[in-house]
PDB file of C-alpha atoms in Angstrom:
ATOM      1  CA  MET A 222       2.989  -5.209 -10.614  1.00  0.00           C
ATOM      2  CA  GLN A 223       4.750  -8.380  -9.605  1.00  0.00           C
ATOM      3  CA  HIS A 224       7.933  -7.154 -11.327  1.00  0.00           C
ATOM      4  CA  CYS A 225       7.949  -4.003  -9.137  1.00  0.00           C
ATOM      5  CA  ASN A 226       7.282  -6.099  -6.058  1.00  0.00           C
ATOM      6  CA  LEU A 227      10.031  -8.616  -6.767  1.00  0.00           C
ATOM      7  CA  ASN A 228      12.599  -5.883  -7.524  1.00  0.00           C
ATOM      8  CA  ASN A 229      11.840  -3.616  -4.577  1.00  0.00           C
ATOM      9  CA  LEU A 230      10.350  -5.413  -1.613  1.00  0.00           C
ATOM     10  CA  PRO A 231      11.390  -8.327   0.584  1.00  0.00           C
ATOM     11  CA  GLU A 232       7.728  -9.384   0.931  1.00  0.00           C
ATOM     12  CA  ASN A 233       6.723 -11.048  -2.301  1.00  0.00           C
ATOM     13  CA  TYR A 234       3.283 -12.248  -3.316  1.00  0.00           C
ATOM     14  CA  ALA A 235       2.162 -15.042  -5.596  1.00  0.00           C
ATOM     15  CA  MET A 236       0.285 -14.068  -8.759  1.00  0.00           C
ATOM     16  CA  LYS A 237      -2.972 -15.413  -7.300  1.00  0.00           C
ATOM     17  CA  TYR A 238      -2.744 -12.790  -4.528  1.00  0.00           C
ATOM     18  CA  TYR A 239      -2.697  -9.965  -7.105  1.00  0.00           C
ATOM     19  CA  LEU A 240      -5.571 -11.595  -8.961  1.00  0.00           C
ATOM     20  CA  TYR A 241      -7.610 -11.940  -5.766  1.00  0.00           C
ATOM     21  CA  HIS A 242      -7.207  -8.227  -4.993  1.00  0.00           C
ATOM     22  CA  GLY A 243      -7.869  -7.221  -8.595  1.00  0.00           C
ATOM     23  CA  LEU A 244     -11.008  -9.295  -8.913  1.00  0.00           C
ATOM     24  CA  THR A 245     -12.412  -8.491  -5.469  1.00  0.00           C
ATOM     25  CA  TRP A 246     -11.550  -4.776  -5.138  1.00  0.00           C
ATOM     26  CA  PRO A 247     -10.558  -3.508  -8.606  1.00  0.00           C
ATOM     27  CA  GLN A 248     -11.598   0.028  -7.686  1.00  0.00           C
ATOM     28  CA  VAL A 249      -8.863   0.610  -5.075  1.00  0.00           C
ATOM     29  CA  SER A 250      -5.667  -0.700  -6.731  1.00  0.00           C
ATOM     30  CA  PHE A 251      -3.748   1.294  -9.329  1.00  0.00           C
ATOM     31  CA  VAL A 252      -0.592   1.162 -11.455  1.00  0.00           C
ATOM     32  CA  ALA A 253       1.737   3.873 -12.747  1.00  0.00           C
ATOM     33  CA  GLU A 254       3.100   3.391 -16.253  1.00  0.00           C
ATOM     34  CA  ASP A 255       5.962   4.952 -18.142  1.00  0.00           C
ATOM     35  CA  HIS A 256       5.638   6.412 -21.664  1.00  0.00           C
ATOM     36  CA  LYS A 257       5.996   2.912 -23.161  1.00  0.00           C
ATOM     37  CA  GLY A 258       3.202   1.440 -21.041  1.00  0.00           C
ATOM     38  CA  ARG A 259       5.502  -0.439 -18.674  1.00  0.00           C
ATOM     39  CA  VAL A 260       4.373  -0.666 -15.058  1.00  0.00           C
ATOM     40  CA  VAL A 261       6.785   1.362 -12.921  1.00  0.00           C
ATOM     41  CA  GLY A 262       4.743   1.466  -9.727  1.00  0.00           C
ATOM     42  CA  TYR A 263       1.615   0.111  -8.125  1.00  0.00           C
ATOM     43  CA  ILE A 264      -0.609   0.180  -5.079  1.00  0.00           C
ATOM     44  CA  LEU A 265      -2.332  -3.031  -4.058  1.00  0.00           C
ATOM     45  CA  ALA A 266      -5.193  -2.256  -1.711  1.00  0.00           C
ATOM     46  CA  LYS A 267      -8.385  -3.784  -0.392  1.00  0.00           C
ATOM     47  CA  MET A 268     -11.349  -3.146   1.802  1.00  0.00           C
ATOM     48  CA  ASP A 269     -11.330  -4.781   5.206  1.00  0.00           C
ATOM     49  CA  GLU A 270     -13.333  -7.981   5.201  1.00  0.00           C
ATOM     50  CA  GLU A 271     -14.494  -7.837   8.833  1.00  0.00           C
ATOM     51  CA  ALA A 272     -18.157  -6.825   8.753  1.00  0.00           C
ATOM     52  CA  SER A 273     -18.203  -5.992  12.470  1.00  0.00           C
ATOM     53  CA  GLU A 274     -16.184  -2.786  12.040  1.00  0.00           C
ATOM     54  CA  GLU A 275     -16.875   0.431  10.164  1.00  0.00           C
ATOM     55  CA  PRO A 276     -15.882   0.226   6.493  1.00  0.00           C
ATOM     56  CA  HIS A 277     -12.186   0.878   6.007  1.00  0.00           C
ATOM     57  CA  GLY A 278      -9.489   0.232   3.472  1.00  0.00           C
ATOM     58  CA  HIS A 279      -6.078  -1.310   3.820  1.00  0.00           C
ATOM     59  CA  VAL A 280      -2.950  -0.777   1.734  1.00  0.00           C
ATOM     60  CA  THR A 281      -1.469  -4.227   1.228  1.00  0.00           C
ATOM     61  CA  SER A 282       1.552  -3.137  -0.795  1.00  0.00           C
ATOM     62  CA  ILE A 283       2.914  -0.129  -2.645  1.00  0.00           C
ATOM     63  CA  SER A 284       6.084   0.055  -4.687  1.00  0.00           C
ATOM     64  CA  VAL A 285       7.754   2.286  -7.281  1.00  0.00           C
ATOM     65  CA  LEU A 286      10.785   1.206  -9.320  1.00  0.00           C
ATOM     66  CA  ARG A 287      13.970   2.900  -8.134  1.00  0.00           C
ATOM     67  CA  ASN A 288      14.487   4.981 -11.308  1.00  0.00           C
ATOM     68  CA  TYR A 289      11.002   6.487 -10.921  1.00  0.00           C
ATOM     69  CA  ARG A 290      11.179   7.432  -7.250  1.00  0.00           C
ATOM     70  CA  ARG A 291      11.060  11.019  -5.974  1.00  0.00           C
ATOM     71  CA  LEU A 292       8.622  11.963  -8.745  1.00  0.00           C
ATOM     72  CA  GLY A 293       5.531  11.870  -6.545  1.00  0.00           C
ATOM     73  CA  LEU A 294       4.222   8.578  -7.925  1.00  0.00           C
ATOM     74  CA  ALA A 295       3.786   6.870  -4.537  1.00  0.00           C
ATOM     75  CA  ASN A 296       1.927   9.914  -3.211  1.00  0.00           C
ATOM     76  CA  LYS A 297      -0.344   9.971  -6.280  1.00  0.00           C
ATOM     77  CA  LEU A 298      -1.039   6.231  -6.036  1.00  0.00           C
ATOM     78  CA  MET A 299      -1.903   6.582  -2.347  1.00  0.00           C
ATOM     79  CA  LEU A 300      -4.259   9.501  -2.997  1.00  0.00           C
ATOM     80  CA  LEU A 301      -6.016   7.689  -5.858  1.00  0.00           C
ATOM     81  CA  SER A 302      -6.568   4.598  -3.736  1.00  0.00           C
ATOM     82  CA  GLN A 303      -7.753   6.572  -0.700  1.00  0.00           C
ATOM     83  CA  GLN A 304     -10.235   8.533  -2.806  1.00  0.00           C
ATOM     84  CA  ALA A 305     -11.580   5.334  -4.370  1.00  0.00           C
ATOM     85  CA  MET A 306     -11.975   3.729  -0.927  1.00  0.00           C
ATOM     86  CA  LYS A 307     -13.928   6.731   0.285  1.00  0.00           C
ATOM     87  CA  THR A 308     -16.171   7.327  -2.728  1.00  0.00           C
ATOM     88  CA  THR A 309     -16.825   3.713  -3.725  1.00  0.00           C
ATOM     89  CA  PHE A 310     -17.011   2.008  -0.330  1.00  0.00           C
ATOM     90  CA  SER A 311     -17.604   4.898   2.107  1.00  0.00           C
ATOM     91  CA  ALA A 312     -14.416   4.023   3.954  1.00  0.00           C
ATOM     92  CA  SER A 313     -13.934   6.026   7.123  1.00  0.00           C
ATOM     93  CA  TYR A 314     -10.212   5.316   7.369  1.00  0.00           C
ATOM     94  CA  VAL A 315      -7.332   3.500   5.724  1.00  0.00           C
ATOM     95  CA  SER A 316      -4.689   1.382   7.451  1.00  0.00           C
ATOM     96  CA  LEU A 317      -1.288   0.022   6.487  1.00  0.00           C
ATOM     97  CA  HIS A 318       1.846  -1.549   7.921  1.00  0.00           C
ATOM     98  CA  VAL A 319       5.356  -0.295   7.297  1.00  0.00           C
ATOM     99  CA  ARG A 320       8.765  -1.511   8.386  1.00  0.00           C
ATOM    100  CA  LYS A 321      10.185   0.514  11.264  1.00  0.00           C
ATOM    101  CA  THR A 322      13.387   1.021   9.246  1.00  0.00           C
ATOM    102  CA  ASN A 323      11.684   2.326   6.085  1.00  0.00           C
ATOM    103  CA  ARG A 324      12.319   6.037   6.645  1.00  0.00           C
ATOM    104  CA  ALA A 325      11.263   7.138   3.143  1.00  0.00           C
ATOM    105  CA  ALA A 326       7.879   5.431   3.439  1.00  0.00           C
ATOM    106  CA  LEU A 327       7.384   6.717   6.980  1.00  0.00           C
ATOM    107  CA  SER A 328       8.014  10.261   5.798  1.00  0.00           C
ATOM    108  CA  LEU A 329       5.462   9.878   2.997  1.00  0.00           C
ATOM    109  CA  TYR A 330       2.836   8.352   5.264  1.00  0.00           C
ATOM    110  CA  LYS A 331       3.288  10.623   8.296  1.00  0.00           C
ATOM    111  CA  ASP A 332       4.558  13.924   6.967  1.00  0.00           C
ATOM    112  CA  THR A 333       2.915  14.095   3.541  1.00  0.00           C
ATOM    113  CA  LEU A 334      -0.275  12.072   3.892  1.00  0.00           C
ATOM    114  CA  GLY A 335      -1.042  12.511   7.605  1.00  0.00           C
ATOM    115  CA  PHE A 336      -1.066   8.898   8.809  1.00  0.00           C
ATOM    116  CA  GLU A 337      -0.581   8.264  12.513  1.00  0.00           C
ATOM    117  CA  VAL A 338       1.157   5.343  14.216  1.00  0.00           C
ATOM    118  CA  VAL A 339      -1.446   3.252  16.043  1.00  0.00           C
ATOM    119  CA  GLU A 340       0.868   0.597  17.451  1.00  0.00           C
ATOM    120  CA  ILE A 341       4.077  -1.326  16.901  1.00  0.00           C
ATOM    121  CA  GLU A 342       3.596  -4.931  15.855  1.00  0.00           C
ATOM    122  CA  SER A 343       6.579  -6.989  16.975  1.00  0.00           C
ATOM    123  CA  SER A 344       8.132  -9.365  14.449  1.00  0.00           C
ATOM    124  CA  TYR A 345       5.406  -8.553  11.901  1.00  0.00           C
ATOM    125  CA  TYR A 346       7.577  -9.381   8.907  1.00  0.00           C
ATOM    126  CA  ALA A 347       8.947 -12.804   7.991  1.00  0.00           C
ATOM    127  CA  ASP A 348      12.507 -11.678   8.736  1.00  0.00           C
ATOM    128  CA  GLY A 349      11.472 -10.648  12.264  1.00  0.00           C
ATOM    129  CA  GLU A 350      11.424  -6.875  11.741  1.00  0.00           C
ATOM    130  CA  ASP A 351       8.799  -4.878  13.616  1.00  0.00           C
ATOM    131  CA  ALA A 352       6.127  -2.881  11.801  1.00  0.00           C
ATOM    132  CA  TYR A 353       4.308   0.315  12.540  1.00  0.00           C
ATOM    133  CA  SER A 354       0.572  -0.142  12.202  1.00  0.00           C
ATOM    134  CA  MET A 355      -0.659   3.161  10.800  1.00  0.00           C
ATOM    135  CA  LYS A 356      -4.050   4.756  10.243  1.00  0.00           C
ATOM    136  CA  LEU A 357      -5.441   7.750   8.379  1.00  0.00           C
ATOM    137  CA  THR A 358      -8.951   8.947   9.159  1.00  0.00           C
ATOM    138  CA  MET A 359     -10.670  10.191   6.015  1.00  0.00           C
TER     139      MET A 359
END
């Protein structure tokens, strides 16, 4: 997973972050492997930790190696995670953040999966880029 993250995304996580997600919410994170068992994509997700709100999931990170894009892997990973959030934790919705300039991801989230933009978060990313905060009611 970390290999995909380091090769594809400007936001990189330490190994302990993956371990924390995997140990706390193993049901909602998934990997895609090639025919040799190499990880070519992943979704790192969690359940929101604020007890005051209705149960909902959050996609922390999703990535697919460049050579494996446009095969539907990101869509499949999203659907698997969403289903697990709903069936395991009774999540009523899922949220995520995406860079305003990431047109491919925006198309997947809005056009294919049905997410809606909730708000724009200014300077959300470390490099100062804004993010769309998005939500999908399940």
